[in-house]
mmCIF file of C-alpha atoms in Angstrom:
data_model
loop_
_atom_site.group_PDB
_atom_site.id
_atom_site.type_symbol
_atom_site.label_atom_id
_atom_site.label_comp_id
_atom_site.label_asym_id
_atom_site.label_seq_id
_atom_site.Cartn_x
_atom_site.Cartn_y
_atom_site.Cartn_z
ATOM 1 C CA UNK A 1 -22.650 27.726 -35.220
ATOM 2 C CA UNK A 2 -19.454 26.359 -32.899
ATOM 3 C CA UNK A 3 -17.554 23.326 -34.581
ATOM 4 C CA UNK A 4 -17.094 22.335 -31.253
ATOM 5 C CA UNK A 5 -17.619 18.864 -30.215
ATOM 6 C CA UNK A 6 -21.207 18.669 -27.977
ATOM 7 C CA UNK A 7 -22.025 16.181 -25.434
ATOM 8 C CA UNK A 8 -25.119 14.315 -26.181
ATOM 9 C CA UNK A 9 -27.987 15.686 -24.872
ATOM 10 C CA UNK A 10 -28.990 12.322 -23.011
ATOM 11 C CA UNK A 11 -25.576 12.056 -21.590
ATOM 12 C CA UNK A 12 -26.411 15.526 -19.846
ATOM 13 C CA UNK A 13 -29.380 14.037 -18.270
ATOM 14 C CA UNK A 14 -27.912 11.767 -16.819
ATOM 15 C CA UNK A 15 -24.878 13.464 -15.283
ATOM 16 C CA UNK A 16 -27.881 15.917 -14.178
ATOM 17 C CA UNK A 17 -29.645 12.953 -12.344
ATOM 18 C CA UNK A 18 -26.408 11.019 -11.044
ATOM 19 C CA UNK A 19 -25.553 14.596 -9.622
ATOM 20 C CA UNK A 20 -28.791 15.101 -7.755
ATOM 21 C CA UNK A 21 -28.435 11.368 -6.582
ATOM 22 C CA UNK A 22 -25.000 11.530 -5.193
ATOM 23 C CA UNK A 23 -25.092 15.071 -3.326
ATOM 24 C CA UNK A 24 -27.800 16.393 -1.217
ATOM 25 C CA UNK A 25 -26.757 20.520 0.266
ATOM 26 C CA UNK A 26 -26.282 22.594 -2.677
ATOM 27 C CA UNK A 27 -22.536 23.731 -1.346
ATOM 28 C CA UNK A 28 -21.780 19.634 -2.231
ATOM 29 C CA UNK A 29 -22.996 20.442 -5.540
ATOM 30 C CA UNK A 30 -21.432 23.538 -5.994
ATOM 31 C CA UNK A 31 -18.024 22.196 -4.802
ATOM 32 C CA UNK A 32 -18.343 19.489 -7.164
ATOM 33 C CA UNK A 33 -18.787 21.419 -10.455
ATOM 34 C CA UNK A 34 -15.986 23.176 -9.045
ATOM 35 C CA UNK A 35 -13.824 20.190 -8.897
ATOM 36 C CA UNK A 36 -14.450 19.475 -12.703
ATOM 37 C CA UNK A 37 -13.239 22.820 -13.965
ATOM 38 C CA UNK A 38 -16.546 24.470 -14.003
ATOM 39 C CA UNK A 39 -16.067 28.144 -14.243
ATOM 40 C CA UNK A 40 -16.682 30.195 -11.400
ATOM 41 C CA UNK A 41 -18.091 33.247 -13.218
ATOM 42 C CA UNK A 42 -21.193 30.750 -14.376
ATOM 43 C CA UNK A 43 -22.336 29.390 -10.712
ATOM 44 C CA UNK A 44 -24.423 31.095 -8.460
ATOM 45 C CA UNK A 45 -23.124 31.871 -4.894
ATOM 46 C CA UNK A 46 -23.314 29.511 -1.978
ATOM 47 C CA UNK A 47 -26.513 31.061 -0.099
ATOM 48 C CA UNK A 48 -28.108 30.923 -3.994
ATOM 49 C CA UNK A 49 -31.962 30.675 -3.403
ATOM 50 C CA UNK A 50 -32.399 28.403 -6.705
ATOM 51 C CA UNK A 51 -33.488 24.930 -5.821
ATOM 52 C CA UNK A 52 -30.912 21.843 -6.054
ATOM 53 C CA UNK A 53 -32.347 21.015 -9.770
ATOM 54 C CA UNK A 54 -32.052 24.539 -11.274
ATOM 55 C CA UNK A 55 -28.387 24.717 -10.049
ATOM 56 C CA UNK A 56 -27.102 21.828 -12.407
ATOM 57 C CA UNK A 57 -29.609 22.958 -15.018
ATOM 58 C CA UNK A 58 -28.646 27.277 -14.906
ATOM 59 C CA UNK A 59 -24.720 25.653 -14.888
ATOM 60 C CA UNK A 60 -25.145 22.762 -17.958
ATOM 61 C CA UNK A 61 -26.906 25.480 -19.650
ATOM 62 C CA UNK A 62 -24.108 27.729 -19.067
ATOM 63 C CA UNK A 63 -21.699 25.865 -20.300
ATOM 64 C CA UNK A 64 -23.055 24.797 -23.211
ATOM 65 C CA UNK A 65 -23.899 28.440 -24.228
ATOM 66 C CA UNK A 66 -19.525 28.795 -24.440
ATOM 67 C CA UNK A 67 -17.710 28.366 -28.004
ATOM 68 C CA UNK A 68 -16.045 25.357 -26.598
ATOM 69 C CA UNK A 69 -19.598 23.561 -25.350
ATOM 70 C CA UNK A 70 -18.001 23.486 -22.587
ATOM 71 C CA UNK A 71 -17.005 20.139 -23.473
ATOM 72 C CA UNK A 72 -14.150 19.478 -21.711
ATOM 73 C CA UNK A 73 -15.399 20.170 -18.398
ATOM 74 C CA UNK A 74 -18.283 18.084 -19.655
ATOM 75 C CA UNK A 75 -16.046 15.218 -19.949
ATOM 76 C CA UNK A 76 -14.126 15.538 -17.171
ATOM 77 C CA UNK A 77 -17.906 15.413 -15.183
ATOM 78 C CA UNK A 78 -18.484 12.236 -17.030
ATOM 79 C CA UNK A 79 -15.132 10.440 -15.965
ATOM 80 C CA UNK A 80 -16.145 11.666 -12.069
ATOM 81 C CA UNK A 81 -19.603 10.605 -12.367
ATOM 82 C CA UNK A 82 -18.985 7.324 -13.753
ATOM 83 C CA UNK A 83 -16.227 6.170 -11.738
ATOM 84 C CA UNK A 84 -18.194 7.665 -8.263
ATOM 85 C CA UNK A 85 -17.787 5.621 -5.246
ATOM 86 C CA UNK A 86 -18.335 7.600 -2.046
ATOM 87 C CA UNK A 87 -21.730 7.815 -0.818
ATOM 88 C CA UNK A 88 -21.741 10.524 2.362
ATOM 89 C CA UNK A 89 -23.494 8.137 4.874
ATOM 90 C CA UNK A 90 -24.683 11.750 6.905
ATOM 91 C CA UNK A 91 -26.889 12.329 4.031
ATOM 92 C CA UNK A 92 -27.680 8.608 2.639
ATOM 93 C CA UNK A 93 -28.427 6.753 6.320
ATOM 94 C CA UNK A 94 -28.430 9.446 9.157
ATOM 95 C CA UNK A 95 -30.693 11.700 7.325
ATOM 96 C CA UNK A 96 -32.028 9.379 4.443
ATOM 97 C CA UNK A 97 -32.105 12.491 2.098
ATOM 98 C CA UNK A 98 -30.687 10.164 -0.546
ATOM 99 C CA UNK A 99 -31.287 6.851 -1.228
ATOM 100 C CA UNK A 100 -27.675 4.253 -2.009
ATOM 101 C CA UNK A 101 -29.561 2.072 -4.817
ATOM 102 C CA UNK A 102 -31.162 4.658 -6.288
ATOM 103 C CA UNK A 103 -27.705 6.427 -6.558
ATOM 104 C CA UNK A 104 -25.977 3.207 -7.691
ATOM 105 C CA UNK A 105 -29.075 2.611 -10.550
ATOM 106 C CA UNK A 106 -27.934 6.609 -11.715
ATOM 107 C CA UNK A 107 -24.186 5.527 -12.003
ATOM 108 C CA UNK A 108 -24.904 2.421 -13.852
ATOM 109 C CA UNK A 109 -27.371 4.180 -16.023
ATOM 110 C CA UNK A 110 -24.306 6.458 -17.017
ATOM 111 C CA UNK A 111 -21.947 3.662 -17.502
ATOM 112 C CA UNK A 112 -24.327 2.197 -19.942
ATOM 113 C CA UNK A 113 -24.543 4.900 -21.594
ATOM 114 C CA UNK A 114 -20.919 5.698 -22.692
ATOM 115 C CA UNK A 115 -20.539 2.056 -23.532
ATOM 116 C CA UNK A 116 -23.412 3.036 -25.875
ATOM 117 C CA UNK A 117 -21.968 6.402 -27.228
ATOM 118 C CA UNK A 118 -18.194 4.683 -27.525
ATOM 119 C CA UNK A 119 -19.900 1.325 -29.001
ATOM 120 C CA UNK A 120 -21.446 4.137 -32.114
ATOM 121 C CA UNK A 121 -18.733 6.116 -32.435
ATOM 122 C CA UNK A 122 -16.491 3.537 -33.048
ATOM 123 C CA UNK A 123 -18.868 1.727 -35.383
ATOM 124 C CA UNK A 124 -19.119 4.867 -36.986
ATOM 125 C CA UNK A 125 -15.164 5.469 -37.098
ATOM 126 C CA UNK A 126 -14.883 1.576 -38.554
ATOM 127 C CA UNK A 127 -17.501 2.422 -41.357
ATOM 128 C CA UNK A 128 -15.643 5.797 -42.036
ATOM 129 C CA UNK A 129 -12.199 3.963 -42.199
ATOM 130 C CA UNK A 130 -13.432 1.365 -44.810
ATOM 131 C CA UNK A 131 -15.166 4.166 -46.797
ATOM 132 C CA UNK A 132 -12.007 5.812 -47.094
ATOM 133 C CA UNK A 133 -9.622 2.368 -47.000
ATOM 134 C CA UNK A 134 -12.867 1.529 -50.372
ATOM 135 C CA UNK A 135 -12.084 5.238 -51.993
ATOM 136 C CA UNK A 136 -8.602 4.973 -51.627
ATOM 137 C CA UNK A 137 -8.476 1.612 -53.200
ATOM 138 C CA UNK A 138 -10.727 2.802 -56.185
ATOM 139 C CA UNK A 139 -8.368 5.994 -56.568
ATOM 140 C CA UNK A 140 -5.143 3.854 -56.980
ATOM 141 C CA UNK A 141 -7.059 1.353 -59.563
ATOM 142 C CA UNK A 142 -8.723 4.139 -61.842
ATOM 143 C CA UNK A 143 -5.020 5.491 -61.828
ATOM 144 C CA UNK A 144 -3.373 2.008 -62.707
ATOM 145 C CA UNK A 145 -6.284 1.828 -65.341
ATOM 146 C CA UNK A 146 -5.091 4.938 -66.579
ATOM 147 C CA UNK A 147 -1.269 4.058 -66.426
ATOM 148 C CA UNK A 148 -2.126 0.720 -68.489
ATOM 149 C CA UNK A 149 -3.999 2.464 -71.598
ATOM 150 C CA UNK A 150 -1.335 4.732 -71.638
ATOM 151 C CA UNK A 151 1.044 1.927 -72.225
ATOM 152 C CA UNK A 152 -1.064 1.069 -75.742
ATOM 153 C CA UNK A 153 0.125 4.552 -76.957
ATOM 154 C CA UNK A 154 2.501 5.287 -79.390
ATOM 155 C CA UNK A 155 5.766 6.876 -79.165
ATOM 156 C CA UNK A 156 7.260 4.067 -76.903
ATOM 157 C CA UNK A 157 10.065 2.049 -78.245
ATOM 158 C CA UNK A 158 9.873 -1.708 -76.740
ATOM 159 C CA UNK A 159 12.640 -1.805 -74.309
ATOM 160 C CA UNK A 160 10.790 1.794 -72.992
ATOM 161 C CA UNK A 161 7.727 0.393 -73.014
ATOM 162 C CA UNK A 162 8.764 -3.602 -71.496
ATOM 163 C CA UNK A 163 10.234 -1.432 -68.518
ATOM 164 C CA UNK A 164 6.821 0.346 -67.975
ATOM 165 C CA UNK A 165 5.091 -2.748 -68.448
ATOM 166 C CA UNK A 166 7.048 -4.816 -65.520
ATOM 167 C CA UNK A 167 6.653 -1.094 -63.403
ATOM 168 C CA UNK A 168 2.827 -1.190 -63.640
ATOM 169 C CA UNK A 169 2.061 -4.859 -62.849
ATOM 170 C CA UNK A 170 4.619 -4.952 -59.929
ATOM 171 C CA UNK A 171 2.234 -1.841 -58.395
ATOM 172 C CA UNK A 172 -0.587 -4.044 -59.891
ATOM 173 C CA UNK A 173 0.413 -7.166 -57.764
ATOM 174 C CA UNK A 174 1.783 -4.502 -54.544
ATOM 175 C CA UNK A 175 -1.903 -2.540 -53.926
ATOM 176 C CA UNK A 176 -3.415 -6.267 -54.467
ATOM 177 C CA UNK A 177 -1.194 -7.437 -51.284
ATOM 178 C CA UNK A 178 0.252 -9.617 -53.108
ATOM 179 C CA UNK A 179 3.893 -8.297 -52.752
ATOM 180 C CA UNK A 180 6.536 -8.833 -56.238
ATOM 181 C CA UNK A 181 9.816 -8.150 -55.510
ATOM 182 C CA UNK A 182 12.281 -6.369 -57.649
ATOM 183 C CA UNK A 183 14.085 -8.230 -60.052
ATOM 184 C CA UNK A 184 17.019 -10.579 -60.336
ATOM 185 C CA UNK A 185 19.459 -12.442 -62.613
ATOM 186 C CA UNK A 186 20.187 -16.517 -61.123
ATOM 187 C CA UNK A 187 22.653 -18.082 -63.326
ATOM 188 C CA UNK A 188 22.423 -16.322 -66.192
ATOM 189 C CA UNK A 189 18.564 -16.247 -66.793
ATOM 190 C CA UNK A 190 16.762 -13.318 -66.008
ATOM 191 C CA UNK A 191 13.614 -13.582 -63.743
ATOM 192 C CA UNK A 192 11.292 -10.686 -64.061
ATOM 193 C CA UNK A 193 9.914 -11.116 -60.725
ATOM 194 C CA UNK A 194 8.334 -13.281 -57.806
ATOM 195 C CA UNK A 195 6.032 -13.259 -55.413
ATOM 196 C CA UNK A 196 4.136 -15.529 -52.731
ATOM 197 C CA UNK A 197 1.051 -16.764 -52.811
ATOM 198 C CA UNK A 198 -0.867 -18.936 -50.275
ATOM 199 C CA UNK A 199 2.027 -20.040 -48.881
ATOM 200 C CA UNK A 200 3.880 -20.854 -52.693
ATOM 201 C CA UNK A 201 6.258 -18.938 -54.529
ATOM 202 C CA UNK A 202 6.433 -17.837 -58.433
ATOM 203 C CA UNK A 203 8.868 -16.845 -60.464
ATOM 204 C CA UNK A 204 7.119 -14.350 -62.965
ATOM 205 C CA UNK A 205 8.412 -13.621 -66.521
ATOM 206 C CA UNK A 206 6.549 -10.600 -68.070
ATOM 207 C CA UNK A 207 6.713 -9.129 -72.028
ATOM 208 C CA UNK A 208 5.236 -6.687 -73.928
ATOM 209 C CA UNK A 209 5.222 -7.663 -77.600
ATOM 210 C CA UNK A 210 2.879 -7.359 -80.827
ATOM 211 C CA UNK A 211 3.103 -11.169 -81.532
ATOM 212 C CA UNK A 212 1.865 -13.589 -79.801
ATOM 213 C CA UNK A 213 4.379 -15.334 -77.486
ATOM 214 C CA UNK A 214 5.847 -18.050 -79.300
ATOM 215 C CA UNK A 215 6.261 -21.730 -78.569
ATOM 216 C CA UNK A 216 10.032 -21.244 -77.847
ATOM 217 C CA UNK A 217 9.394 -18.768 -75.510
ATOM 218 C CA UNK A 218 6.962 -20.169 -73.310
ATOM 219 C CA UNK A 219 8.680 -23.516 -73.377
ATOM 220 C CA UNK A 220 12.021 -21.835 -72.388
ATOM 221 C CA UNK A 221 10.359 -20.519 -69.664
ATOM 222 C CA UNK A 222 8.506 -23.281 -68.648
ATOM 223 C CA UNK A 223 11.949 -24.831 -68.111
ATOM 224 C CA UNK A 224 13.103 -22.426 -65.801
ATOM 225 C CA UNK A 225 10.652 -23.048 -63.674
ATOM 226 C CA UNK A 226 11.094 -26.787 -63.551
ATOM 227 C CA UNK A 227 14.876 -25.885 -62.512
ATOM 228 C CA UNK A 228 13.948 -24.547 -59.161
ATOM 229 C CA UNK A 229 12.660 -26.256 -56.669
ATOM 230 C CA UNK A 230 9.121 -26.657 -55.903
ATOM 231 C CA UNK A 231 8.773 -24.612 -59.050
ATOM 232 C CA UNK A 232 5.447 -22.376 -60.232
ATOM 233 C CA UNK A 233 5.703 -19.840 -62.839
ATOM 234 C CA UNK A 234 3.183 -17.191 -64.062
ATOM 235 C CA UNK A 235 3.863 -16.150 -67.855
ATOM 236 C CA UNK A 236 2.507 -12.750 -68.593
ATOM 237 C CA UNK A 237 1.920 -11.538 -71.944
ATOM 238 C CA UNK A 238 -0.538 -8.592 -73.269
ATOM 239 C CA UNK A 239 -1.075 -10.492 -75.987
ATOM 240 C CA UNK A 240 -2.377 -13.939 -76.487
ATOM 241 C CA UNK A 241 -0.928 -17.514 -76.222
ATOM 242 C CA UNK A 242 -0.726 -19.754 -79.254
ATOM 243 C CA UNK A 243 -2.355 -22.841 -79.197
ATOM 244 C CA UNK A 244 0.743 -24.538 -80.289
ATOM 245 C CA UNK A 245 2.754 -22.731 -77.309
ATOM 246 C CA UNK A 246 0.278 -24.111 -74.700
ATOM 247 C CA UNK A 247 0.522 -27.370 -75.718
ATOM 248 C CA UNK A 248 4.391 -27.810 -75.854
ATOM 249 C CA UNK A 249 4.317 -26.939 -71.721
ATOM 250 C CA UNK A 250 1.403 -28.744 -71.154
ATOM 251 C CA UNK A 251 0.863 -31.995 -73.168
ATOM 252 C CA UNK A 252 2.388 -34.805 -71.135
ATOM 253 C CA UNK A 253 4.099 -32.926 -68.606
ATOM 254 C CA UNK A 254 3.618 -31.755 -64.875
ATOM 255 C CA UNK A 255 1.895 -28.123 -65.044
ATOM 256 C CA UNK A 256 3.718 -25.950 -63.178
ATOM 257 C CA UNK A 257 2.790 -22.665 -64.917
ATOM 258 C CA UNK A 258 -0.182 -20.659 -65.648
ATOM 259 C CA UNK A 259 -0.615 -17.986 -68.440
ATOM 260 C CA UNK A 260 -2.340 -14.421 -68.298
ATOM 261 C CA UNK A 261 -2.461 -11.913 -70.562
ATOM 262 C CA UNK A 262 -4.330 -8.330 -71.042
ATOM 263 C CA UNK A 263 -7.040 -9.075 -70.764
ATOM 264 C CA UNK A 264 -6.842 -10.714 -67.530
ATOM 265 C CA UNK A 265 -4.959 -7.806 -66.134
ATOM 266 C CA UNK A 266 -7.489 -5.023 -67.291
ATOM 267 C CA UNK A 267 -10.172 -6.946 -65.394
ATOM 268 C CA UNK A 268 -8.377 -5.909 -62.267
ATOM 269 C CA UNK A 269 -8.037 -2.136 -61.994
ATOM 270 C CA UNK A 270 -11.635 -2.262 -63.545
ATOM 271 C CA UNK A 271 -13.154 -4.006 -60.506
ATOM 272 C CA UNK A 272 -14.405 -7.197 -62.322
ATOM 273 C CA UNK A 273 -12.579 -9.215 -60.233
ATOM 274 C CA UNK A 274 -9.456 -9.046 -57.558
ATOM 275 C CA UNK A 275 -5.925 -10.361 -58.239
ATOM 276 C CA UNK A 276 -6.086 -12.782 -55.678
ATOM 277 C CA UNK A 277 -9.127 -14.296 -56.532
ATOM 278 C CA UNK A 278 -8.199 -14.475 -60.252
ATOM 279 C CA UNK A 279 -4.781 -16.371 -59.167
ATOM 280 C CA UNK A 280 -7.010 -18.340 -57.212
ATOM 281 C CA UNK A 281 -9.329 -19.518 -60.304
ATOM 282 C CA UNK A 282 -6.555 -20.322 -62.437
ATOM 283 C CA UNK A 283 -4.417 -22.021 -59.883
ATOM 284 C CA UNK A 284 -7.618 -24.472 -59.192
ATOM 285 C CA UNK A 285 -8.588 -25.045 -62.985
ATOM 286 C CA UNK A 286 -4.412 -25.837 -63.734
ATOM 287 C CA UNK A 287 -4.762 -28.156 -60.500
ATOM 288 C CA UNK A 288 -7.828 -29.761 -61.040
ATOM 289 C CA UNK A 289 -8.700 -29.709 -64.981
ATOM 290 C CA UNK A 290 -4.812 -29.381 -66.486
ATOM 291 C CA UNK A 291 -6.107 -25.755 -68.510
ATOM 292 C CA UNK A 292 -3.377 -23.100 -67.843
ATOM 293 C CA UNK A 293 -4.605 -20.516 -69.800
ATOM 294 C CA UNK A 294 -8.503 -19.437 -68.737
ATOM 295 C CA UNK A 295 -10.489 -16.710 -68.105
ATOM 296 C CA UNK A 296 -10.953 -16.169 -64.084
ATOM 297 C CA UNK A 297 -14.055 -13.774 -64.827
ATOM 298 C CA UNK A 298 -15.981 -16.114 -67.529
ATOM 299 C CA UNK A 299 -14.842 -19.164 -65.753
ATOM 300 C CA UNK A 300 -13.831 -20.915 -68.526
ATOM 301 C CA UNK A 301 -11.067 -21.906 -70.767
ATOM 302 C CA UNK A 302 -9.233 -19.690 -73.209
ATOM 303 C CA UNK A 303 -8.162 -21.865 -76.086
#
């Protein structure tokens, strides 16, 4: 069977019927299929003693019979057809062989037609492109998945494995559109990244350890944040927040920084829920209930 791309078989009847509207003598029809490329090896002669009807029939069949489907001289029939104009007043008013509306009522019938063929094809191509935009997506967060287990292995010293850590979530945060940017040193104190999000920025700090992060450390960076202006800070950790940690950055003081940790970041690359939306919950609950440290998917608080 020919891979070939095949003009719908309605589309043919129409071009048959527009055909037989627009020309009367069979020489007119003849010349035209000429005039779109149709080979001459496939038409009958001039004085042919087939009727108008078989002519377009013998020569669509004809061409679709060919390994190409004779598609492109299909198409270049439908552009001619559809865009058809001249209406030989000989055969349409002196002789009345043809009738003008019923001509016109062919053409538009084509018209609609394409519309209808382009309108599906391009839903189709749409639905194909988000398939594959979906699959894609799913690919590169089974392999981040994959990339983040690995990091749990052994045989990684800390600095090793604090480098890999800041290398997975800035792809994390990249194929979530949310872009981080490489890092940089202000002043003296390191920033491991930031990024913008609805229209804020956030200086990110991000560690690997066994422990806990302490109270000093989420404090100190709690204070870098407040140095910059406008500041908000998200404090990553793999492991979990103290309760004594939250608490120095929070009691009394105006949040500027919300916590996640590895559990929070597994939920991504396993679906459960997308980055943006889980910055989104735990902007809203530090905004609008003071809890910095909660669990997007569960919707509720983490200490």
């Amino acid at each position: 069977m020919s891979a070939a791309p095949e003009i719908p078989l309605d589309i043919r009847n129409i071009m048959h019927d527009c055909i037989l509207a627009i020309f009367w003598p069979k020489k007119q029809i003849l010349d035209f299929l000429l005039s779109v490329d149709c080979p001459l090896n496939i038409l009958p002669p001039v004085d042919t003693q087939l009727s108008r009807h078989e002519i377009v029939i013998d020569a669509f069949s004809r061409l679709s019979a060919r390994p190409d489907r004779g598609y492109a001289v299909f198409q270049t029939m439908i552009d001619r057809l559809s865009n058809w104009s001249y209406l030989d007043p000989y055969y349409f008013v002196k002789l009345a062989k043809l009738d003008s509306r019923d001509a016109q009522q062919k053409i538009d019938q084509l018209k609609k037609a394409l519309e209808k063929r382009n309108a599906t094809t391009e839903s189709r191509r749409a639905a194909s492109s988000e398939t594959s935009r979906q699959r894609s997506k799913t690919q590169d967060l089974n392999a981040l998945t994959t990339a983040f287990s690995k990091l749990y292995g052994t045989g990684l010293a800390p600095q090793a494995r604090g480098r890999l850590f800041e290398t997975f979530l800035r792809e994390l945060f990249n194929r979530q559109s949310i872009h981080m940017r490489d890092n940089f040193r202000l002043t003296g104190e390191e920033i491991d990244g930031t990024f913008k999000f609805e229209g804020e920025n956030y200086v990110v700090e991000a560690k690997w350890q066994e422990a806990s992060v302490a109270t000093s450390q989420l404090y100190h960076f709690a204070m870098k944040v407040d140095g910059k202006m406008h500041g908000r800070g998200l404090f990553i950790s793999v492991n979990a927040f103290s309760n004594e940690a939250i608490r120095a950055i929070v009691h009394g003081k105006h949040i500027q920084t919300i916590l996640m940790d590895g559990q929070d970041i597994s939920h991504v690359p396993e679906q459960r829920i997308s980055l943006e939306d889980m910055l989104d919950y735990k902007i809203r609950a530090a905004q609008t209930r003071g809890e910095i440290y909660v669990c997007a998917v569960l919707k509720s608080a983490k200490v």
